[in-house]
């Protein structure tokens, strides 16, 4: 159990267009979902935290108007990169937080989405 | 603030060698500690975790013990395989923190050669 999927796994887009990335928890309901950005050979940088039905909380320095997060249900969160530019090219990873039966509170990560902006 | 420090890589080992990746943390409360592994081109997979002092997490031959006195959570494996080549991230979360945000270390790349 505890599978998190992301779609698409990779996307190439032109500068100025918008790209939507989906994050789904397939076999559990996530109380909270997180979006991270990872640059090559670096650690994950938390971008924002989202709870179902409420506005996302963005980390300092992350533009909320550029990275739109919608948490429509307990199993789906989307990240839209608006008016993408080459500097937005990165690996975007989501995670879903839950407490599984017989376990403790932890996060499960999606496989990531590679975004390349030309 | 809360932080995680792990040894820099890359760590290059021969197959069947002993692996240790050091991880230390600073936290204002009582964190849960995790090791995640990332294979090339993939997301993070939970490797093991420990939620309180003296707990030992183990999985796939990897072990780590939560040491409160040294604020450490070092990852060890007695005999590595080529398939263990990956980047390993140490992380903490304060369960009392808002929405369980994670703090990650910088990651340590491990390369195992035949």
Short mmCIF file of C-alpha atoms in Angstrom, two decimals:
data_model
loop_
_atom_site.label_atom_id
_atom_site.label_comp_id
_atom_site.label_asym_id
_atom_site.label_seq_id
_atom_site.Cartn_x
_atom_site.Cartn_y
_atom_site.Cartn_z
CA UNK A 1 0.00 0.00 0.00
CA UNK A 2 0.87 3.71 0.25
CA UNK A 3 1.41 4.39 -3.44
CA UNK A 4 1.60 7.93 -4.73
CA UNK A 5 1.52 8.61 -8.45
CA UNK A 6 2.39 11.68 -10.47
CA UNK A 7 1.36 12.59 -13.96
CA UNK A 8 3.00 13.29 -16.26
CA UNK A 9 6.36 11.75 -15.46
CA UNK A 10 8.06 14.19 -17.77
CA UNK A 11 6.96 17.19 -19.80
CA UNK A 12 8.59 19.59 -22.23
CA UNK A 13 6.89 22.90 -22.88
CA UNK A 14 7.56 26.23 -24.53
CA UNK A 15 8.40 29.32 -22.54
CA UNK A 16 5.29 31.24 -21.54
CA UNK A 17 2.93 28.27 -21.40
CA UNK A 18 1.41 26.71 -18.30
CA UNK A 19 1.91 23.15 -17.15
CA UNK A 20 -0.23 21.14 -14.74
CA UNK A 21 1.20 18.28 -12.69
CA UNK A 22 -1.08 15.87 -10.85
CA UNK A 23 -0.31 14.03 -7.64
CA UNK A 24 -2.58 11.18 -6.51
CA UNK A 25 -2.58 8.90 -3.51
CA UNK A 26 -3.81 5.65 -5.01
CA UNK A 27 -4.75 3.52 -2.03
CA UNK A 28 -5.12 5.90 0.87
CA UNK A 29 -6.48 9.29 1.76
CA UNK A 30 -3.88 11.92 2.41
CA UNK A 31 -4.48 14.43 5.16
CA UNK A 32 -1.85 16.68 3.69
CA UNK A 33 0.13 16.85 0.48
CA UNK A 34 3.46 18.54 -0.11
CA UNK A 35 5.19 19.81 -3.22
CA UNK A 36 8.97 19.80 -3.52
CA UNK A 37 11.43 20.96 -6.10
CA UNK A 38 14.74 19.26 -6.64
CA UNK A 39 17.64 20.69 -8.60
CA UNK A 40 20.28 18.37 -10.07
CA UNK A 41 22.39 16.69 -7.40
CA UNK A 42 20.70 18.67 -4.65
CA UNK A 43 18.25 17.98 -1.89
CA UNK A 44 14.53 18.56 -1.97
CA UNK A 45 13.26 22.06 -1.38
CA UNK A 46 9.78 22.27 0.07
CA UNK A 47 7.64 24.61 -2.00
CA UNK A 48 4.25 24.39 -0.36
CA UNK A 49 1.95 22.44 1.91
CA UNK A 50 -1.65 21.84 1.01
CA UNK A 51 -4.63 20.50 2.89
CA UNK A 52 -7.79 19.38 1.14
CA UNK A 53 -10.29 22.15 0.75
CA UNK A 54 -8.07 24.98 1.95
CA UNK A 55 -5.46 27.28 0.48
CA UNK A 56 -1.92 26.07 0.22
CA UNK A 57 0.77 27.41 2.51
CA UNK A 58 3.84 28.46 0.58
CA UNK A 59 7.40 28.51 1.83
CA UNK A 60 9.29 31.75 1.89
CA UNK A 61 10.55 32.75 -1.53
CA UNK A 62 8.07 30.62 -3.49
CA UNK A 63 5.75 32.66 -5.72
CA UNK A 64 2.20 31.52 -5.07
CA UNK A 65 0.90 33.18 -8.23
CA UNK A 66 3.40 31.28 -10.31
CA UNK A 67 3.03 27.90 -8.66
CA UNK A 68 -0.70 27.36 -8.25
CA UNK A 69 -1.71 24.50 -6.01
CA UNK A 70 -5.18 23.01 -5.90
CA UNK A 71 -6.06 20.26 -3.44
CA UNK A 72 -9.43 19.16 -4.74
CA UNK A 73 -9.84 15.95 -2.74
CA UNK A 74 -8.14 13.75 -0.19
CA UNK A 75 -6.47 11.84 -3.02
CA UNK A 76 -5.59 14.54 -5.54
CA UNK A 77 -3.43 17.64 -5.56
CA UNK A 78 -2.31 19.58 -8.61
CA UNK A 79 0.57 21.96 -9.17
CA UNK A 80 0.30 24.37 -12.10
CA UNK A 81 3.42 26.18 -13.20
CA UNK A 82 2.07 29.31 -14.87
CA UNK A 83 3.91 31.16 -17.62
CA UNK A 84 6.81 28.78 -17.34
CA UNK A 85 10.34 29.93 -18.10
CA UNK A 86 13.58 27.97 -18.54
CA UNK A 87 14.58 28.65 -14.93
CA UNK A 88 11.48 26.70 -13.84
CA UNK A 89 12.95 23.57 -15.37
CA UNK A 90 13.38 21.12 -12.53
CA UNK A 91 12.28 17.85 -10.97
CA UNK A 92 9.03 18.33 -9.06
CA UNK A 93 8.11 15.77 -6.44
CA UNK A 94 4.95 15.50 -4.39
CA UNK A 95 4.36 13.62 -1.19
CA UNK A 96 1.27 12.61 0.72
CA UNK A 97 1.06 12.45 4.47
CA UNK A 98 -1.04 9.87 6.25
CA UNK A 99 -1.15 7.44 9.12
CA UNK A 100 -1.57 3.88 7.91
CA UNK A 101 -3.01 1.15 10.12
CA UNK A 102 -0.30 -0.27 12.36
CA UNK A 103 2.13 2.48 11.40
CA UNK A 104 2.91 6.02 12.34
CA UNK A 105 2.53 9.36 10.65
CA UNK A 106 4.81 9.49 7.64
CA UNK A 107 5.03 10.76 4.10
CA UNK A 108 5.00 8.79 0.87
CA UNK A 109 6.56 10.27 -2.22
CA UNK A 110 5.55 10.27 -5.82
CA UNK A 111 8.03 9.30 -8.55
CA UNK A 112 8.53 12.91 -9.61
CA UNK A 113 7.87 14.95 -12.75
CA UNK A 114 10.72 16.22 -14.89
CA UNK A 115 9.80 19.62 -16.34
CA UNK A 116 11.87 21.10 -19.15
CA UNK A 117 10.98 24.56 -20.40
CA UNK A 118 12.44 25.51 -23.76
CA UNK B 1 15.99 26.16 13.35
CA UNK B 2 15.66 22.47 12.72
CA UNK B 3 18.23 20.97 10.40
CA UNK B 4 19.79 17.76 9.18
CA UNK B 5 23.45 17.31 8.32
CA UNK B 6 24.72 14.28 6.49
CA UNK B 7 28.11 13.33 5.16
CA UNK B 8 29.03 14.51 1.72
CA UNK B 9 29.41 12.10 -1.11
CA UNK B 10 30.00 10.47 -3.33
CA UNK B 11 30.83 7.43 -1.30
CA UNK B 12 32.39 4.77 -3.51
CA UNK B 13 32.51 1.19 -2.28
CA UNK B 14 33.21 -2.26 -3.58
CA UNK B 15 30.48 -4.87 -3.51
CA UNK B 16 30.12 -6.58 -0.12
CA UNK B 17 31.82 -3.70 1.69
CA UNK B 18 30.39 -2.13 4.85
CA UNK B 19 28.49 1.12 4.39
CA UNK B 20 28.00 3.90 6.91
CA UNK B 21 26.38 7.24 6.15
CA UNK B 22 26.49 9.69 9.03
CA UNK B 23 23.49 11.85 9.84
CA UNK B 24 23.10 14.31 12.69
CA UNK B 25 20.26 16.63 13.45
CA UNK B 26 19.21 19.64 15.44
CA UNK B 27 15.62 20.03 16.50
CA UNK B 28 13.69 22.05 19.00
CA UNK B 29 11.35 19.21 19.87
CA UNK B 30 11.32 15.43 19.59
CA UNK B 31 11.54 14.52 15.93
CA UNK B 32 10.82 11.38 14.01
CA UNK B 33 13.77 10.41 11.84
CA UNK B 34 13.80 8.86 8.39
CA UNK B 35 16.07 7.57 5.69
CA UNK B 36 14.86 7.82 2.12
CA UNK B 37 16.56 6.42 -0.98
CA UNK B 38 16.38 7.87 -4.48
CA UNK B 39 17.39 5.80 -7.48
CA UNK B 40 18.39 7.62 -10.69
CA UNK B 41 15.47 9.38 -12.32
CA UNK B 42 13.01 8.34 -9.63
CA UNK B 43 11.31 9.84 -6.61
CA UNK B 44 12.09 9.06 -3.00
CA UNK B 45 11.34 5.76 -1.37
CA UNK B 46 11.06 5.33 2.37
CA UNK B 47 13.88 3.07 3.50
CA UNK B 48 13.39 3.08 7.26
CA UNK B 49 12.30 5.27 10.14
CA UNK B 50 12.42 5.67 13.91
CA UNK B 51 10.04 7.71 15.97
CA UNK B 52 11.68 7.85 19.38
CA UNK B 53 15.03 7.62 21.12
CA UNK B 54 16.76 4.21 21.00
CA UNK B 55 14.41 2.94 18.29
CA UNK B 56 16.12 1.02 15.53
CA UNK B 57 14.73 1.17 12.03
CA UNK B 58 15.67 -1.59 9.62
CA UNK B 59 14.82 -2.62 6.09
CA UNK B 60 16.55 -4.50 3.25
CA UNK B 61 19.67 -5.04 5.35
CA UNK B 62 19.94 -1.33 6.26
CA UNK B 63 19.77 -0.22 9.89
CA UNK B 64 19.77 3.07 11.77
CA UNK B 65 19.40 3.75 15.48
CA UNK B 66 17.89 6.94 16.89
CA UNK B 67 20.53 8.28 19.29
CA UNK B 68 19.18 11.21 21.26
CA UNK B 69 22.38 11.71 23.27
CA UNK B 70 24.43 12.26 20.11
CA UNK B 71 21.50 13.57 18.01
CA UNK B 72 22.39 11.09 15.32
CA UNK B 73 20.72 8.57 13.01
CA UNK B 74 23.56 6.94 11.10
CA UNK B 75 22.67 4.52 8.31
CA UNK B 76 24.55 1.23 8.06
CA UNK B 77 24.58 -1.85 5.89
CA UNK B 78 26.90 -4.76 6.41
CA UNK B 79 27.35 -5.89 2.81
CA UNK B 80 26.35 -3.60 -0.04
CA UNK B 81 25.36 -4.65 -3.52
CA UNK B 82 25.62 -2.85 -6.83
CA UNK B 83 21.85 -2.35 -6.68
CA UNK B 84 22.32 -0.20 -3.56
CA UNK B 85 23.85 2.54 -5.70
CA UNK B 86 21.61 5.54 -5.14
CA UNK B 87 21.30 8.82 -3.27
CA UNK B 88 20.34 8.51 0.38
CA UNK B 89 18.55 11.29 2.24
CA UNK B 90 18.26 11.65 5.99
CA UNK B 91 15.19 13.58 7.14
CA UNK B 92 13.29 14.61 10.22
CA UNK B 93 9.83 15.76 11.00
CA UNK B 94 8.41 17.18 14.16
CA UNK B 95 5.03 15.58 14.52
CA UNK B 96 3.86 18.57 16.45
CA UNK B 97 4.95 20.82 13.61
CA UNK B 98 2.27 22.25 11.41
CA UNK B 99 1.22 19.59 8.94
CA UNK B 100 4.33 17.46 9.48
CA UNK B 101 6.82 19.28 7.29
CA UNK B 102 10.03 17.42 6.56
CA UNK B 103 13.54 18.77 6.81
CA UNK B 104 15.94 16.93 4.49
CA UNK B 105 19.67 16.57 4.52
CA UNK B 106 21.63 17.34 1.37
CA UNK B 107 21.78 13.71 0.31
CA UNK B 108 24.70 11.32 -0.01
CA UNK B 109 25.41 9.57 -3.27
CA UNK B 110 26.58 5.99 -2.91
CA UNK B 111 28.29 4.19 -5.75
CA UNK B 112 28.89 0.47 -5.41
CA UNK B 113 31.25 -1.12 -7.90
CA UNK B 114 31.40 -4.83 -8.77
#
